mmCIF file of C-alpha atoms and ligand atoms in Angstrom:
data_model
loop_
_atom_site.group_PDB
_atom_site.id
_atom_site.type_symbol
_atom_site.label_atom_id
_atom_site.label_comp_id
_atom_site.label_asym_id
_atom_site.label_seq_id
_atom_site.Cartn_x
_atom_site.Cartn_y
_atom_site.Cartn_z
ATOM 1 C CA UNK A 1 124.868 117.410 50.099
ATOM 2 C CA UNK A 2 121.418 115.871 49.752
ATOM 3 C CA UNK A 3 119.042 117.393 52.325
ATOM 4 C CA UNK A 4 117.947 114.968 55.014
ATOM 5 C CA UNK A 5 114.357 113.803 54.778
ATOM 6 C CA UNK A 6 112.032 115.019 57.460
ATOM 7 C CA UNK A 7 108.972 113.574 59.157
ATOM 8 C CA UNK A 8 105.867 115.467 58.085
ATOM 9 C CA UNK A 9 104.242 117.488 60.811
ATOM 10 C CA UNK A 10 100.609 118.032 61.699
ATOM 11 C CA UNK A 11 99.965 121.733 62.193
ATOM 12 C CA UNK A 12 96.764 122.431 64.094
ATOM 13 C CA UNK A 13 95.099 125.844 64.187
ATOM 14 C CA UNK A 14 92.230 126.322 66.594
ATOM 15 C CA UNK A 15 90.338 129.454 67.517
ATOM 16 C CA UNK A 16 86.846 130.662 68.177
ATOM 17 C CA UNK A 17 85.148 131.399 64.864
ATOM 18 C CA UNK A 18 85.797 134.991 63.832
ATOM 19 C CA UNK A 19 89.382 135.169 65.129
ATOM 20 C CA UNK A 20 90.848 135.126 61.626
ATOM 21 C CA UNK A 21 91.992 131.510 61.445
ATOM 22 C CA UNK A 22 90.783 130.911 57.875
ATOM 23 C CA UNK A 23 92.695 133.916 56.515
ATOM 24 C CA UNK A 24 95.887 132.788 58.244
ATOM 25 C CA UNK A 25 95.482 129.203 57.069
ATOM 26 C CA UNK A 26 94.906 130.279 53.461
ATOM 27 C CA UNK A 27 98.013 132.465 53.485
ATOM 28 C CA UNK A 28 100.145 129.629 54.837
ATOM 29 C CA UNK A 29 98.864 127.289 52.130
ATOM 30 C CA UNK A 30 99.661 129.845 49.448
ATOM 31 C CA UNK A 31 103.190 130.397 50.761
ATOM 32 C CA UNK A 32 104.140 126.776 51.437
ATOM 33 C CA UNK A 33 104.074 124.341 48.537
ATOM 34 C CA UNK A 34 104.760 121.373 50.786
ATOM 35 C CA UNK A 35 101.818 122.151 53.052
ATOM 36 C CA UNK A 36 98.376 120.697 52.429
ATOM 37 C CA UNK A 37 95.095 121.213 54.262
ATOM 38 C CA UNK A 38 92.969 118.508 55.761
ATOM 39 C CA UNK A 39 89.420 118.939 54.467
ATOM 40 C CA UNK A 40 86.963 117.961 57.168
ATOM 41 C CA UNK A 41 83.645 116.186 56.851
ATOM 42 C CA UNK A 42 80.662 117.806 58.560
ATOM 43 C CA UNK A 43 76.959 117.286 59.044
ATOM 44 C CA UNK A 44 76.298 121.032 59.249
ATOM 45 C CA UNK A 45 74.408 122.825 56.487
ATOM 46 C CA UNK A 46 76.443 124.237 53.647
ATOM 47 C CA UNK A 47 76.765 128.030 53.861
ATOM 48 C CA UNK A 48 76.386 130.219 50.797
ATOM 49 C CA UNK A 49 79.587 130.100 48.779
ATOM 50 C CA UNK A 50 80.924 126.907 50.345
ATOM 51 C CA UNK A 51 82.001 124.178 47.952
ATOM 52 C CA UNK A 52 81.738 120.442 48.683
ATOM 53 C CA UNK A 53 85.217 118.910 48.609
ATOM 54 C CA UNK A 54 86.890 122.288 48.974
ATOM 55 C CA UNK A 55 85.617 123.832 52.214
ATOM 56 C CA UNK A 56 84.160 120.637 53.645
ATOM 57 C CA UNK A 57 82.760 117.303 52.628
ATOM 58 C CA UNK A 58 79.095 117.648 53.558
ATOM 59 C CA UNK A 59 77.471 114.503 54.866
ATOM 60 C CA UNK A 60 74.199 113.382 56.435
ATOM 61 C CA UNK A 61 74.285 112.218 60.073
ATOM 62 C CA UNK A 62 73.884 108.597 58.847
ATOM 63 C CA UNK A 63 76.761 108.909 56.401
ATOM 64 C CA UNK A 64 78.888 110.503 59.111
ATOM 65 C CA UNK A 65 78.162 107.685 61.563
ATOM 66 C CA UNK A 66 79.144 105.097 58.944
ATOM 67 C CA UNK A 67 82.466 106.857 58.350
ATOM 68 C CA UNK A 68 83.198 106.835 62.089
ATOM 69 C CA UNK A 69 82.099 103.208 62.499
ATOM 70 C CA UNK A 70 84.322 102.139 59.582
ATOM 71 C CA UNK A 71 87.355 103.765 61.185
ATOM 72 C CA UNK A 72 87.669 106.306 58.402
ATOM 73 C CA UNK A 73 87.959 109.296 60.751
ATOM 74 C CA UNK A 74 91.215 110.254 62.429
ATOM 75 C CA UNK A 75 89.244 112.255 64.996
ATOM 76 C CA UNK A 76 85.708 113.544 65.264
ATOM 77 C CA UNK A 77 83.683 115.738 67.578
ATOM 78 C CA UNK A 78 80.366 117.444 68.065
ATOM 79 C CA UNK A 79 80.799 121.209 67.686
ATOM 80 C CA UNK A 80 77.726 123.396 68.188
ATOM 81 C CA UNK A 81 74.964 121.011 67.124
ATOM 82 C CA UNK A 82 76.833 119.345 64.301
ATOM 83 C CA UNK A 83 79.430 116.662 63.820
ATOM 84 C CA UNK A 84 82.828 117.373 62.349
ATOM 85 C CA UNK A 85 85.623 114.949 61.585
ATOM 86 C CA UNK A 86 88.986 114.558 59.882
ATOM 87 C CA UNK A 87 89.111 111.920 57.126
ATOM 88 C CA UNK A 88 92.035 109.618 57.864
ATOM 89 C CA UNK A 89 93.250 108.539 54.394
ATOM 90 C CA UNK A 90 94.228 111.936 52.911
ATOM 91 C CA UNK A 91 96.233 112.835 56.028
ATOM 92 C CA UNK A 92 98.118 109.547 56.057
ATOM 93 C CA UNK A 93 98.809 109.862 52.337
ATOM 94 C CA UNK A 94 100.090 113.443 52.616
ATOM 95 C CA UNK A 95 102.378 112.611 55.549
ATOM 96 C CA UNK A 96 103.692 109.528 53.717
ATOM 97 C CA UNK A 97 104.522 111.788 50.753
ATOM 98 C CA UNK A 98 106.583 114.063 52.993
ATOM 99 C CA UNK A 99 104.032 116.867 53.156
ATOM 100 C CA UNK A 100 102.997 118.775 56.248
ATOM 101 C CA UNK A 101 99.278 118.930 56.949
ATOM 102 C CA UNK A 102 97.366 121.861 58.407
ATOM 103 C CA UNK A 103 94.151 121.259 60.383
ATOM 104 C CA UNK A 104 91.394 123.711 61.225
ATOM 105 C CA UNK A 105 89.788 121.776 64.074
ATOM 106 C CA UNK A 106 88.504 122.503 67.564
ATOM 107 C CA UNK A 107 90.054 121.650 70.955
ATOM 108 C CA UNK A 108 88.300 118.283 71.121
ATOM 109 C CA UNK A 109 89.828 117.168 67.830
ATOM 110 C CA UNK A 110 93.201 118.556 68.895
ATOM 111 C CA UNK A 111 93.150 116.451 72.057
ATOM 112 C CA UNK A 112 92.373 113.337 70.013
ATOM 113 C CA UNK A 113 95.215 114.001 67.564
ATOM 114 C CA UNK A 114 97.546 114.550 70.526
ATOM 115 C CA UNK A 115 96.715 111.061 71.775
ATOM 116 C CA UNK A 116 97.459 109.600 68.347
ATOM 117 C CA UNK A 117 100.590 111.471 67.339
ATOM 118 C CA UNK A 118 101.862 113.981 69.919
ATOM 119 C CA UNK A 119 105.389 113.936 68.489
ATOM 120 C CA UNK A 120 104.192 114.980 65.048
ATOM 121 C CA UNK A 121 101.743 117.575 66.290
ATOM 122 C CA UNK A 122 102.243 121.348 66.526
ATOM 123 C CA UNK A 123 99.284 123.233 67.940
ATOM 124 C CA UNK A 124 98.473 126.919 67.690
ATOM 125 C CA UNK A 125 95.587 128.798 69.249
ATOM 126 C CA UNK A 126 94.515 132.064 67.611
ATOM 127 C CA UNK A 127 92.901 134.663 69.859
ATOM 128 C CA UNK A 128 91.055 137.787 68.702
ATOM 129 C CA UNK A 129 92.450 141.095 70.029
ATOM 130 C CA UNK A 130 89.243 141.952 71.919
ATOM 131 C CA UNK A 131 85.763 140.617 72.514
ATOM 132 C CA UNK A 132 84.155 143.546 70.669
ATOM 133 C CA UNK A 133 86.335 142.808 67.654
ATOM 134 C CA UNK A 134 85.300 139.158 67.695
ATOM 135 C CA UNK A 135 81.638 140.122 67.686
ATOM 136 C CA UNK A 136 82.196 142.632 64.888
ATOM 137 C CA UNK A 137 83.892 139.992 62.734
ATOM 138 C CA UNK A 138 81.155 137.456 63.379
ATOM 139 C CA UNK A 139 78.495 139.986 62.422
ATOM 140 C CA UNK A 140 80.303 141.073 59.273
ATOM 141 C CA UNK A 141 80.636 137.442 58.269
ATOM 142 C CA UNK A 142 77.002 136.650 58.965
ATOM 143 C CA UNK A 143 75.942 139.196 56.335
ATOM 144 C CA UNK A 144 77.347 137.086 53.532
ATOM 145 C CA UNK A 145 76.646 133.684 55.019
ATOM 146 C CA UNK A 146 72.955 134.076 55.907
ATOM 147 C CA UNK A 147 73.556 133.190 59.527
ATOM 148 C CA UNK A 148 70.713 133.908 61.931
ATOM 149 C CA UNK A 149 70.960 136.129 65.004
ATOM 150 C CA UNK A 150 70.491 133.064 67.208
ATOM 151 C CA UNK A 151 73.424 131.376 65.506
ATOM 152 C CA UNK A 152 75.626 134.433 66.029
ATOM 153 C CA UNK A 153 74.746 134.610 69.707
ATOM 154 C CA UNK A 154 75.381 130.900 69.999
ATOM 155 C CA UNK A 155 78.780 131.362 68.381
ATOM 156 C CA UNK A 156 79.712 134.157 70.817
ATOM 157 C CA UNK A 157 78.842 131.872 73.735
ATOM 158 C CA UNK A 158 80.768 129.018 72.147
ATOM 159 C CA UNK A 159 83.732 131.321 71.562
ATOM 160 C CA UNK A 160 84.043 131.797 75.328
ATOM 161 C CA UNK A 161 84.024 128.037 75.818
ATOM 162 C CA UNK A 162 86.538 127.426 73.056
ATOM 163 C CA UNK A 163 88.891 130.150 74.344
ATOM 164 C CA UNK A 164 89.090 128.530 77.767
ATOM 165 C CA UNK A 165 91.205 125.790 76.087
ATOM 166 C CA UNK A 166 93.991 128.125 74.935
ATOM 167 C CA UNK A 167 96.374 126.780 77.575
ATOM 168 C CA UNK A 168 96.349 123.291 76.049
ATOM 169 C CA UNK A 169 98.152 124.611 72.956
ATOM 170 C CA UNK A 170 101.872 124.875 72.185
ATOM 171 C CA UNK A 171 101.586 128.440 70.843
ATOM 172 C CA UNK A 172 99.156 131.337 71.069
ATOM 173 C CA UNK A 173 98.870 134.094 68.468
ATOM 174 C CA UNK A 174 96.840 137.204 69.249
ATOM 175 C CA UNK A 175 95.488 138.386 65.939
ATOM 176 C CA UNK A 176 95.861 142.176 66.234
ATOM 177 C CA UNK A 177 97.050 142.497 62.706
ATOM 178 C CA UNK A 178 96.533 139.769 60.167
ATOM 179 C CA UNK A 179 99.867 140.215 58.336
ATOM 180 C CA UNK A 180 101.742 139.959 61.632
ATOM 181 C CA UNK A 181 99.698 136.921 62.618
ATOM 182 C CA UNK A 182 100.541 135.223 59.299
ATOM 183 C CA UNK A 183 104.247 135.983 59.854
ATOM 184 C CA UNK A 184 104.104 134.435 63.325
ATOM 185 C CA UNK A 185 102.316 131.337 62.076
ATOM 186 C CA UNK A 186 105.022 130.968 59.392
ATOM 187 C CA UNK A 187 107.812 131.416 61.961
ATOM 188 C CA UNK A 188 106.352 128.670 64.112
ATOM 189 C CA UNK A 189 106.098 126.356 61.108
ATOM 190 C CA UNK A 190 109.674 127.079 60.003
ATOM 191 C CA UNK A 191 111.125 126.546 63.479
ATOM 192 C CA UNK A 192 109.127 123.398 64.094
ATOM 193 C CA UNK A 193 110.319 121.966 60.770
ATOM 194 C CA UNK A 194 113.881 122.293 62.090
ATOM 195 C CA UNK A 195 113.255 120.288 65.271
ATOM 196 C CA UNK A 196 115.866 117.612 65.663
ATOM 197 C CA UNK A 197 113.481 114.717 66.095
ATOM 198 C CA UNK A 198 111.852 115.392 62.734
ATOM 199 C CA UNK A 199 115.091 114.909 60.779
ATOM 200 C CA UNK A 200 115.452 111.399 59.446
ATOM 201 C CA UNK A 201 118.855 109.695 59.277
ATOM 202 C CA UNK A 202 120.514 112.315 61.458
ATOM 203 C CA UNK A 203 122.649 109.905 63.490
ATOM 204 C CA UNK A 204 124.036 108.288 60.291
ATOM 205 C CA UNK A 205 124.734 111.737 58.911
ATOM 206 C CA UNK A 206 126.649 112.785 62.026
ATOM 207 C CA UNK A 207 128.518 109.456 62.076
ATOM 208 C CA UNK A 208 129.624 110.256 58.515
ATOM 209 C CA UNK A 209 130.780 113.711 59.609
ATOM 210 C CA UNK A 210 132.830 112.184 62.404
ATOM 211 C CA UNK A 211 134.497 109.850 59.937
ATOM 212 C CA UNK A 212 133.210 106.776 61.705
ATOM 213 C CA UNK A 213 134.870 107.742 65.000
HETATM 214 P P1 LIG B 1 82.442 126.132 61.057
HETATM 215 O O1 LIG B 1 81.093 125.494 61.170
HETATM 216 O O2 LIG B 1 82.435 127.575 61.445
HETATM 217 O O3 LIG B 1 83.081 125.885 59.719
HETATM 218 O O4 LIG B 1 83.384 125.389 62.123
HETATM 219 C C1 LIG B 1 83.012 125.335 63.466
HETATM 220 C C2 LIG B 1 84.120 124.752 64.283
HETATM 221 O O5 LIG B 1 84.336 123.375 63.963
HETATM 222 C C3 LIG B 1 85.474 125.434 64.124
HETATM 223 O O6 LIG B 1 85.991 125.723 65.410
HETATM 224 C C4 LIG B 1 86.323 124.398 63.452
HETATM 225 O O7 LIG B 1 87.672 124.502 63.867
HETATM 226 C C5 LIG B 1 85.705 123.106 63.949
HETATM 227 N N1 LIG B 1 85.999 122.003 63.028
HETATM 228 C C6 LIG B 1 85.995 122.041 61.671
HETATM 229 N N2 LIG B 1 86.333 120.845 61.164
HETATM 230 C C7 LIG B 1 86.586 120.031 62.219
HETATM 231 C C8 LIG B 1 87.007 118.673 62.343
HETATM 232 O O8 LIG B 1 87.241 117.954 61.372
HETATM 233 N N3 LIG B 1 87.155 118.194 63.595
HETATM 234 C C9 LIG B 1 86.921 118.946 64.705
HETATM 235 N N4 LIG B 1 87.118 118.372 65.892
HETATM 236 N N5 LIG B 1 86.532 120.232 64.638
HETATM 237 C C10 LIG B 1 86.363 120.777 63.398
#
């Protein structure tokens, strides 16, 4: 039997920075051929090691405004002091090609996607195991990204804000252990892919099984 086609799903991962979201996202991409990541556009400064077109598309505030005004962003938001947005075309193309798309966006972007496509959206919030651990991870990261002390403190404050939105998400993963967290994120993806409403042509298929009765 030919497998039924399935509507692509939009898999959103949000978390305060330092909760391990990037590691989990990368593992999912490696393990799922039919999953692609949405690369965001941002006005924030490029950190050491970041590659344009791979980590982000880096844009000036003017360029960013033009993209928004031309309707080229699926969602956009101000996070910290910078703008971030999801380019529309690559997401639409991936979904049309039957791929699932993973998004690393904040709660504001998640709310906007929910207004556009709630049925196709699966949202996961990643929490760190403890506040001290979150701070440790942010500090370790800042060593190789040249982040200033002020930025780190700002990120800790923002983390509290961001975490207050956990209850708007379908799933929560507490990242005690990264391998376990990856397994849970994969389980969610696998189960969500099996949801009845994502299967296309299901009623015709069942009609066939019933022999037209
Ligand atoms: P960072 O500057 O550390 O890469 O990202 C800061 C925050 O911006 C993260 O919480 C990340 O999820 C969020 N973010 C990244 N890209 C987008 C986007 O396209 N839209 C929205 N709404 N948030 C984003």
